[in-house]
PDB file of C-alpha atoms in Angstrom:
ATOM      1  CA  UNK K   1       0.000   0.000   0.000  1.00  0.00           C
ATOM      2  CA  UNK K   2       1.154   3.411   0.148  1.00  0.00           C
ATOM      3  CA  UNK K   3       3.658   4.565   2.312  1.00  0.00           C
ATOM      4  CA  UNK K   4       4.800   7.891   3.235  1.00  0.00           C
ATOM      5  CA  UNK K   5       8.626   8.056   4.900  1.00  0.00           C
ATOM      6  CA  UNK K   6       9.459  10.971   7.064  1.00  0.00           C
ATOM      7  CA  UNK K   7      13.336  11.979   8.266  1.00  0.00           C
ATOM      8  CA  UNK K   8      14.318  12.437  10.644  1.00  0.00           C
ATOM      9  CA  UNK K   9      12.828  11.090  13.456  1.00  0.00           C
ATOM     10  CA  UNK K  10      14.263  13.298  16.335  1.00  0.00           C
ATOM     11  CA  UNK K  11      15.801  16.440  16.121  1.00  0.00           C
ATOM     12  CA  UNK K  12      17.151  18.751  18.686  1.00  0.00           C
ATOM     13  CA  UNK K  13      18.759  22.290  17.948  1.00  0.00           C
ATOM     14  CA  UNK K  14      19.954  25.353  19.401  1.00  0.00           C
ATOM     15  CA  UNK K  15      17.388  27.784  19.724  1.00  0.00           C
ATOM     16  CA  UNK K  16      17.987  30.346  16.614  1.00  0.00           C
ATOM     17  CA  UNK K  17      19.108  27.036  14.464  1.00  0.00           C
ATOM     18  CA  UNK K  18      17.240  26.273  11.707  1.00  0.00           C
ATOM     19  CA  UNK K  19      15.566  23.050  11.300  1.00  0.00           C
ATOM     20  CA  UNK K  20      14.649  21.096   8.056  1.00  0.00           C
ATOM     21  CA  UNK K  21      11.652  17.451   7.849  1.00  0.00           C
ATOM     22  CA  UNK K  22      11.603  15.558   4.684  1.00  0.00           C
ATOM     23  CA  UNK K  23       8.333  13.581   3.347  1.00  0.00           C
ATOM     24  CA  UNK K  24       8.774  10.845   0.784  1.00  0.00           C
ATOM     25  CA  UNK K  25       6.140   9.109  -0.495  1.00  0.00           C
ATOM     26  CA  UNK K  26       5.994   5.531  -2.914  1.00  0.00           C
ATOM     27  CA  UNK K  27       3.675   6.726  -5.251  1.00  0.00           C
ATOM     28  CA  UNK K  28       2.734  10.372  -6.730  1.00  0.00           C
ATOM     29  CA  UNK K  29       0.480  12.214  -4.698  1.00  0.00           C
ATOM     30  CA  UNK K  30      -2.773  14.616  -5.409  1.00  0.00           C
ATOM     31  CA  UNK K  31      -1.913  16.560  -2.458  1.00  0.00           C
ATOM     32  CA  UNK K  32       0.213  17.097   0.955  1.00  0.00           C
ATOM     33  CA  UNK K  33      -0.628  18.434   3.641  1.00  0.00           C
ATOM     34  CA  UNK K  34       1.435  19.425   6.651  1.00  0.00           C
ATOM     35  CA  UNK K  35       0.144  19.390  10.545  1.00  0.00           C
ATOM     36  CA  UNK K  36       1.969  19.897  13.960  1.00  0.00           C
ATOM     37  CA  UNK K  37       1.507  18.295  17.078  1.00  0.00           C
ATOM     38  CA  UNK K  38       2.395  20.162  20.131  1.00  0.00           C
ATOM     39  CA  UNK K  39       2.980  17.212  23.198  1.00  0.00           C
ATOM     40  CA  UNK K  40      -0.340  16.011  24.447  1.00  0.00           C
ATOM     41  CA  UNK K  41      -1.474  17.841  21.240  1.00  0.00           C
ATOM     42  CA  UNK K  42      -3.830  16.764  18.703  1.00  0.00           C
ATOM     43  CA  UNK K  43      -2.170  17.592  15.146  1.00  0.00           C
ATOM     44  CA  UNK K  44      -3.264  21.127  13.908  1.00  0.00           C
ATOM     45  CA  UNK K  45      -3.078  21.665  10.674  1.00  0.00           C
ATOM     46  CA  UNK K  46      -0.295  24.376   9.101  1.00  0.00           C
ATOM     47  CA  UNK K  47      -0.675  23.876   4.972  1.00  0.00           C
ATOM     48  CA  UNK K  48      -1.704  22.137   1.449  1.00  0.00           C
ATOM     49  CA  UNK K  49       0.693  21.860  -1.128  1.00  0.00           C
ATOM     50  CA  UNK K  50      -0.787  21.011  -4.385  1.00  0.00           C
ATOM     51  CA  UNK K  51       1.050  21.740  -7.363  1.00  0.00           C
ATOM     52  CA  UNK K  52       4.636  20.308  -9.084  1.00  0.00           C
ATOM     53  CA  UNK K  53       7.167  22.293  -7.201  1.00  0.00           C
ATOM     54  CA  UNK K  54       5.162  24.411  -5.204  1.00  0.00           C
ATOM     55  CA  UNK K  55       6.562  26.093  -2.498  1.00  0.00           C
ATOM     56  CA  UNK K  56       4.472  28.346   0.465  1.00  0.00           C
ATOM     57  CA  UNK K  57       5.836  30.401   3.051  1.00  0.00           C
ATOM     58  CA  UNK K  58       4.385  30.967   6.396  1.00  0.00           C
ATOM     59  CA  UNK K  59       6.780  33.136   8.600  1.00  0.00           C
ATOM     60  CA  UNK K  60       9.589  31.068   9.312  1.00  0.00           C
ATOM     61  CA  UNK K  61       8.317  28.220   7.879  1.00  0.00           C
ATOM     62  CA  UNK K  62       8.731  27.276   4.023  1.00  0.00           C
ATOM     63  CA  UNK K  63       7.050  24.405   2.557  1.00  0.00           C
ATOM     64  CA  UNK K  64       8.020  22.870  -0.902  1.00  0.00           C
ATOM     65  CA  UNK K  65       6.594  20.052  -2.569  1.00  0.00           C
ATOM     66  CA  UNK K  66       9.196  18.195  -5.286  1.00  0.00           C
ATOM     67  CA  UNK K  67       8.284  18.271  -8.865  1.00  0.00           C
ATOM     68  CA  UNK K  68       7.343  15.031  -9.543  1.00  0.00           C
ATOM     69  CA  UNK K  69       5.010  15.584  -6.241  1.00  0.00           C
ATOM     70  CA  UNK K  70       6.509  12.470  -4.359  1.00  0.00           C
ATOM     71  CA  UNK K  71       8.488  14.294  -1.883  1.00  0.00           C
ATOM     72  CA  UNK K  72       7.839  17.278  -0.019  1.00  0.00           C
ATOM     73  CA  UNK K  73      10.156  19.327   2.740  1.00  0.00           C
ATOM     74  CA  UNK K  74       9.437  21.861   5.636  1.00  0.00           C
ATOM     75  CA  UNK K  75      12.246  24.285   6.757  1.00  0.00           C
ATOM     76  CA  UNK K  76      11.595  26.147  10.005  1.00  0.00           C
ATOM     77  CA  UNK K  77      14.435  29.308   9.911  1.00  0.00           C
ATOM     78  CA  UNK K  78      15.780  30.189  13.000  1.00  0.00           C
ATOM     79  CA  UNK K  79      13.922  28.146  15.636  1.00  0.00           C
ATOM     80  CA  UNK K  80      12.231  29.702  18.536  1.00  0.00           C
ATOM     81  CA  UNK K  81      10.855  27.495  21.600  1.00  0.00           C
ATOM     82  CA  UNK K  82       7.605  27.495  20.158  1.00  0.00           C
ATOM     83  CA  UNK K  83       8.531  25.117  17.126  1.00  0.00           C
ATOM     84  CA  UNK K  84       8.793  22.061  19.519  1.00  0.00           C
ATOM     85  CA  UNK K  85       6.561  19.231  18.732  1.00  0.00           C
ATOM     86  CA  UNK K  86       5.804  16.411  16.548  1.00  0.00           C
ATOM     87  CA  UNK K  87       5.829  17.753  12.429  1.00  0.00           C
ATOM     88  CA  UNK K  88       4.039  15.250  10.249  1.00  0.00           C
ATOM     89  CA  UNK K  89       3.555  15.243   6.631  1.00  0.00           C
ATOM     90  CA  UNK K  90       0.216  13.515   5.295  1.00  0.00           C
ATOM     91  CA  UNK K  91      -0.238  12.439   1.347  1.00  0.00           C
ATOM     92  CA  UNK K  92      -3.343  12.126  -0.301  1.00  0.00           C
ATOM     93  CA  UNK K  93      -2.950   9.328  -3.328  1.00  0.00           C
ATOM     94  CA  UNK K  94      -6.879  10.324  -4.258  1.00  0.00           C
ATOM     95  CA  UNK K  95     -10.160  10.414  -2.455  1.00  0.00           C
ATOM     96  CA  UNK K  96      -9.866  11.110   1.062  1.00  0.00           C
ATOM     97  CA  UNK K  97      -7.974   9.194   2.818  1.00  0.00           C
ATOM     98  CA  UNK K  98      -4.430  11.124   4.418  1.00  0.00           C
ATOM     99  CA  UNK K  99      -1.653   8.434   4.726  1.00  0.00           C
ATOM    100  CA  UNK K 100       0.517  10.780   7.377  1.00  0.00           C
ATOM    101  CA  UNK K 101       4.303   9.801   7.494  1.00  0.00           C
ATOM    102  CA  UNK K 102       6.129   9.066  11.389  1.00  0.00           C
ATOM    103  CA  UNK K 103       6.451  12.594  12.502  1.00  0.00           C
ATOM    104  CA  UNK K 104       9.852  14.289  13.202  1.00  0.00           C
ATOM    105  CA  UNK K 105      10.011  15.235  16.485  1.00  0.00           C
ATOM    106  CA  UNK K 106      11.839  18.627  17.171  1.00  0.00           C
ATOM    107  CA  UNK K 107      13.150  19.927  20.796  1.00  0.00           C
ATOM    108  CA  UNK K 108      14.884  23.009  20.677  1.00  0.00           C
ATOM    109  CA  UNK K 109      17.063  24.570  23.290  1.00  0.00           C
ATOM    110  CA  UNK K 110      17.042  27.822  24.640  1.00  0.00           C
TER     111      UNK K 110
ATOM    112  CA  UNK D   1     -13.878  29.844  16.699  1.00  0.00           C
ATOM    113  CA  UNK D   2     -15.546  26.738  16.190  1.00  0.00           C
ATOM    114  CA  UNK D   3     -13.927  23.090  17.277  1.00  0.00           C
ATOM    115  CA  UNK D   4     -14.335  19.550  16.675  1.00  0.00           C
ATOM    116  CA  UNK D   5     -15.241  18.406  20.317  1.00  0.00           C
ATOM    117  CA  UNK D   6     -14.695  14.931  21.748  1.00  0.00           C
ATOM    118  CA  UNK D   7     -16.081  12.777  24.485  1.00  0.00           C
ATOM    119  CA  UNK D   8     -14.984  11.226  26.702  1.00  0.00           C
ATOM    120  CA  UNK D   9     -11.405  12.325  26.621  1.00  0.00           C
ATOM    121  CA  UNK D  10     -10.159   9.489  28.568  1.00  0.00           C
ATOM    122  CA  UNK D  11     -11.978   5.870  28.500  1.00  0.00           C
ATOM    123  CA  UNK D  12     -10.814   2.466  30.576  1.00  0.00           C
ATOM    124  CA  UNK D  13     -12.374  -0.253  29.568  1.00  0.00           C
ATOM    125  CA  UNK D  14     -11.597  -4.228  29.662  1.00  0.00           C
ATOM    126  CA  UNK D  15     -10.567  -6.560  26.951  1.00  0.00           C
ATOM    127  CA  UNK D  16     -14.013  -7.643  24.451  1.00  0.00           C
ATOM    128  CA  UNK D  17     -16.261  -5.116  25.810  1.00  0.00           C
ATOM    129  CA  UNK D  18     -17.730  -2.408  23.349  1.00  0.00           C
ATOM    130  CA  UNK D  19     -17.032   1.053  23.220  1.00  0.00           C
ATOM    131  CA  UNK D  20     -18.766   3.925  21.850  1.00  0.00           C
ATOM    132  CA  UNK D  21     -16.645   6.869  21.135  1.00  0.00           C
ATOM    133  CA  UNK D  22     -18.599  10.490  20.225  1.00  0.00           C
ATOM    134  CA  UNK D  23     -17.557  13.118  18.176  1.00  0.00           C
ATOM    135  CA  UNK D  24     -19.566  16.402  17.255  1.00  0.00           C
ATOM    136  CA  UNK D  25     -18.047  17.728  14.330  1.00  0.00           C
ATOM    137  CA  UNK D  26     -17.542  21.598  12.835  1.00  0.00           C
ATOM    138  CA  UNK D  27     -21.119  22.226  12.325  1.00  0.00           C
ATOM    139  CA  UNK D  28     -20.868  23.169   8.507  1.00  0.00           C
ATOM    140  CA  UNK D  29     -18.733  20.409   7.314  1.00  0.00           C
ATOM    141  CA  UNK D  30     -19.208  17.363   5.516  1.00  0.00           C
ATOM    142  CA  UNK D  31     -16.731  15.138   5.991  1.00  0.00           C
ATOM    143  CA  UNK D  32     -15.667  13.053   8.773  1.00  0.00           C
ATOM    144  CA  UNK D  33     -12.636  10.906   9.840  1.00  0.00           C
ATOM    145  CA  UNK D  34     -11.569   8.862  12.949  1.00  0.00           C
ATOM    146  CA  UNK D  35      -7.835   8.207  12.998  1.00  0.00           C
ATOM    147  CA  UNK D  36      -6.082   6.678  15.836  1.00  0.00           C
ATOM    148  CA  UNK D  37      -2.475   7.286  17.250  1.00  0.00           C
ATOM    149  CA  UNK D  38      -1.071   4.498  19.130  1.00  0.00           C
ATOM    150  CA  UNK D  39       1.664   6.389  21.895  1.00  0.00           C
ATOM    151  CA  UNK D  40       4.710   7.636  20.342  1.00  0.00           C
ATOM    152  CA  UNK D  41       3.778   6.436  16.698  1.00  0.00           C
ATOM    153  CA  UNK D  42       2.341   8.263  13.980  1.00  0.00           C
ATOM    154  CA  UNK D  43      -1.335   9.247  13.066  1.00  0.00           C
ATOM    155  CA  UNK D  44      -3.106   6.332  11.464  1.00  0.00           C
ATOM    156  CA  UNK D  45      -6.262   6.861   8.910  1.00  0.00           C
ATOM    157  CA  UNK D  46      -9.214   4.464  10.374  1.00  0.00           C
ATOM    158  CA  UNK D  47     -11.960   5.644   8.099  1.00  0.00           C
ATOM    159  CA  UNK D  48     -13.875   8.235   6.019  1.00  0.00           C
ATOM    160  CA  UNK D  49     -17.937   9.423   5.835  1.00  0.00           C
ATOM    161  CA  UNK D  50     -19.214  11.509   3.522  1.00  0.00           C
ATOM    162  CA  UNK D  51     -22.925  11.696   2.427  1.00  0.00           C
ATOM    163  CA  UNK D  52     -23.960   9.396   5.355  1.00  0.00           C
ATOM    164  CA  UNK D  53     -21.817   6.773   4.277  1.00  0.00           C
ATOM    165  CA  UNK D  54     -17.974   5.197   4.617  1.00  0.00           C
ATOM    166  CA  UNK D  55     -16.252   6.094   1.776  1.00  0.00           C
ATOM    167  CA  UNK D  56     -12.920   5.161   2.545  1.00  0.00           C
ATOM    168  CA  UNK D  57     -11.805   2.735   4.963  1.00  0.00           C
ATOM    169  CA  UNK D  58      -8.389   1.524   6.002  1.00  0.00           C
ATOM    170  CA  UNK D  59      -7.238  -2.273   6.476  1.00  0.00           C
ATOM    171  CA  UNK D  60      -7.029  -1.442  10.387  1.00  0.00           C
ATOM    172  CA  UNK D  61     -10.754  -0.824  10.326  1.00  0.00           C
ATOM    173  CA  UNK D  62     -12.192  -4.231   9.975  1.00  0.00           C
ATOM    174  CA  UNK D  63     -15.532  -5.888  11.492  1.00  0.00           C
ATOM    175  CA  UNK D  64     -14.650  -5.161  14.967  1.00  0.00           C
ATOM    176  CA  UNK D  65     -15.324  -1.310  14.309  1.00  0.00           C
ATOM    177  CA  UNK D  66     -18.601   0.596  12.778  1.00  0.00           C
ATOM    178  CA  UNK D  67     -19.204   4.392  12.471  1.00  0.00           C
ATOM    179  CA  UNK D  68     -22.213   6.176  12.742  1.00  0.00           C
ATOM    180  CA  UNK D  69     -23.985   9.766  11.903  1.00  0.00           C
ATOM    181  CA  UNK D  70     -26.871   9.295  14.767  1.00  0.00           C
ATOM    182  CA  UNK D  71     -28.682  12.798  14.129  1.00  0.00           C
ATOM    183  CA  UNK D  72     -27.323  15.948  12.658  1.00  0.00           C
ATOM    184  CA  UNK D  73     -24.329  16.603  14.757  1.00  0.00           C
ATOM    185  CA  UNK D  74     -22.467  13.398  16.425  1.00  0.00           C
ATOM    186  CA  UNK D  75     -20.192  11.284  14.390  1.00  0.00           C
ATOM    187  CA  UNK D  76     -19.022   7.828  16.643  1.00  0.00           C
ATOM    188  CA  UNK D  77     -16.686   5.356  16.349  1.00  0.00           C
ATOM    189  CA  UNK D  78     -17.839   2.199  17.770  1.00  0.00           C
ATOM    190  CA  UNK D  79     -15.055  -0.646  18.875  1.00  0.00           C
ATOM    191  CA  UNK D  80     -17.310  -4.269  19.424  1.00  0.00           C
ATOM    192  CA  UNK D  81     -14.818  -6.119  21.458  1.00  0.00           C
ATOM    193  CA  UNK D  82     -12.025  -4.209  22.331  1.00  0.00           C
ATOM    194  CA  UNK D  83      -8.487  -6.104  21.980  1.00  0.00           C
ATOM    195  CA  UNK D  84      -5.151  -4.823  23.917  1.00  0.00           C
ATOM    196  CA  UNK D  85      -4.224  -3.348  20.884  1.00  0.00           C
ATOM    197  CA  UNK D  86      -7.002  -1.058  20.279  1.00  0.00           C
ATOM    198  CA  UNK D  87      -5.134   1.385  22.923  1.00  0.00           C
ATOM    199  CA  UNK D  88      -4.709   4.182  21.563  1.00  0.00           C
ATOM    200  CA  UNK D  89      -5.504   8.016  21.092  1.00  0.00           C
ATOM    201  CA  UNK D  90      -8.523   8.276  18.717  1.00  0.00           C
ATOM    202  CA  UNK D  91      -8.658  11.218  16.645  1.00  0.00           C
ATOM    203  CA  UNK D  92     -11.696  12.610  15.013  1.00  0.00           C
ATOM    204  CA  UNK D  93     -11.531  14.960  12.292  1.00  0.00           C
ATOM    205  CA  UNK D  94     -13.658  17.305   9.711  1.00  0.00           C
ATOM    206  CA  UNK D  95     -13.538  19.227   6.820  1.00  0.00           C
ATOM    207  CA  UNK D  96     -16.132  21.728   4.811  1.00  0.00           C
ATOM    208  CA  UNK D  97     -14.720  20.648   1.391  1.00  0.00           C
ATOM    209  CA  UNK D  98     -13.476  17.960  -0.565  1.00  0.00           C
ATOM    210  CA  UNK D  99      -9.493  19.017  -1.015  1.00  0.00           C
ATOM    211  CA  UNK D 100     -10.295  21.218   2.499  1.00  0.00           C
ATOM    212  CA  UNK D 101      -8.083  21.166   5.920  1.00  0.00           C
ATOM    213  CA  UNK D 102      -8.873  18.901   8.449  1.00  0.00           C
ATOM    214  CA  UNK D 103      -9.571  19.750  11.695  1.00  0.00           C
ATOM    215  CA  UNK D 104      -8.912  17.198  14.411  1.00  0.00           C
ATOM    216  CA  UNK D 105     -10.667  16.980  17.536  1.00  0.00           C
ATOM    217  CA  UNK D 106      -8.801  17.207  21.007  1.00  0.00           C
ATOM    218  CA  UNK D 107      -8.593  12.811  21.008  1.00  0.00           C
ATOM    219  CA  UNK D 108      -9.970  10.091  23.050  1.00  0.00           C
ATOM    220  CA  UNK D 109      -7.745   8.263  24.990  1.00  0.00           C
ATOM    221  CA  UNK D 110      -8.940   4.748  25.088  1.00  0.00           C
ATOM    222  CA  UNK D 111      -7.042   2.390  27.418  1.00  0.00           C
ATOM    223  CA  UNK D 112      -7.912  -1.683  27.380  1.00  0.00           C
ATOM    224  CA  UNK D 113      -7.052  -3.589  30.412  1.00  0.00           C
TER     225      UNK D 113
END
């Protein structure tokens, strides 16, 4: 079935660092979608991506999603306390099911 | 702003009795998911409604579990005869539109002694 891979798992930084999640999925995707989990959190949802080679800003964050819309990548610049928690990717294949990949959990120092 | 709401947020219940978990749903939207999230793992898709009806389900969701639309505003995800395994954080989630955001309820914690 389809799978979505997420790296890395874990990820600590220096506050002020920046911090970079990679999504890969095993088959082209309609759509991604990103969502953050804060800890005890239920995931909130941050963006869509839905075009070849799209990429979004929010803030700090940037969100691209590859050409060939298989893989997608979040980049948080300069990290503040408030990133921490769980980032997860989740591809849509078609109709509505979200397969979401393992999270990437980030912990940033002050 | 509005919220997809839960209940209860924490159930205890012993191995092969049923389970009823509830749901009410962003008033205005149309589509409905229960995911679950076993502790420290990722966000797993149980099952889709749309149009008072599944229309996606995943290979986790087999006989054991059924979903219902009661009345106008409660979506629940019932477990038959809970298993060890079923522990987990439940998730609901709903959307207005088709290629929408989902928006994911606080999660019931369901623990099976």
């Amino acid at each position: 079935g389809q799978q979505v891979m997420q790296i890395p798992q874990y990820q600590h930084v220096q506050e002020g660092e920046d911090f970079t999640t990679y999504c890969n999925s095993s088959t082209t995707l309609s759509n991604i979608q990103w969502y953050k989990q804060r800890p005890g959190g239920h995931p909130v949802f941050l963006i869509q991506l839905v075009k070849s080679g799209e990429v979004k800003k929010q803030k700090r964050l940037t969100f691209q999603f590859g050409e060939a819309k298989k893989n997608s990548s979040l980049h948080i610049t300069a990290t503040q306390t408030t990133d921490v928690g769980t980032y997860f990717c989740a591809g849509r294949v078609y109709g509505n099911k979200l397969v979401f990949g393992a999270g990437t959990i980030l912990r940033v120092k002050s | 702003e509005p919220e997809v709401t839960q209940t209860p947020s924490h159930q205890v219940t012993q191995m092969g009795q049923e389970v009823i978990l509830r749901c009410v749903p962003i008033s205005n939207h149309l589509y409905f998911y229960w995911y679950r999230q076993i502790l420290g793992q990722k966000v797993e898709f149980l099952v889709s409604f749309y149009n008072n009806e599944i229309s996606e389900k995943s290979e986790i969701f087999d006989d054991q579990f059924s979903v219902e639309r009661p009345d106008g505003s409660n979506f629940t995800l019932k477990i038959r005869s809970t298993k060890l395994e079923d522990s987990a954080m439940y998730f609901c989630a709903s959307k207005r539109q088709g290629n929408g955001e989902q928006y994911f309820g606080p999660g019931t914690r369901l623990t099976v002694t």
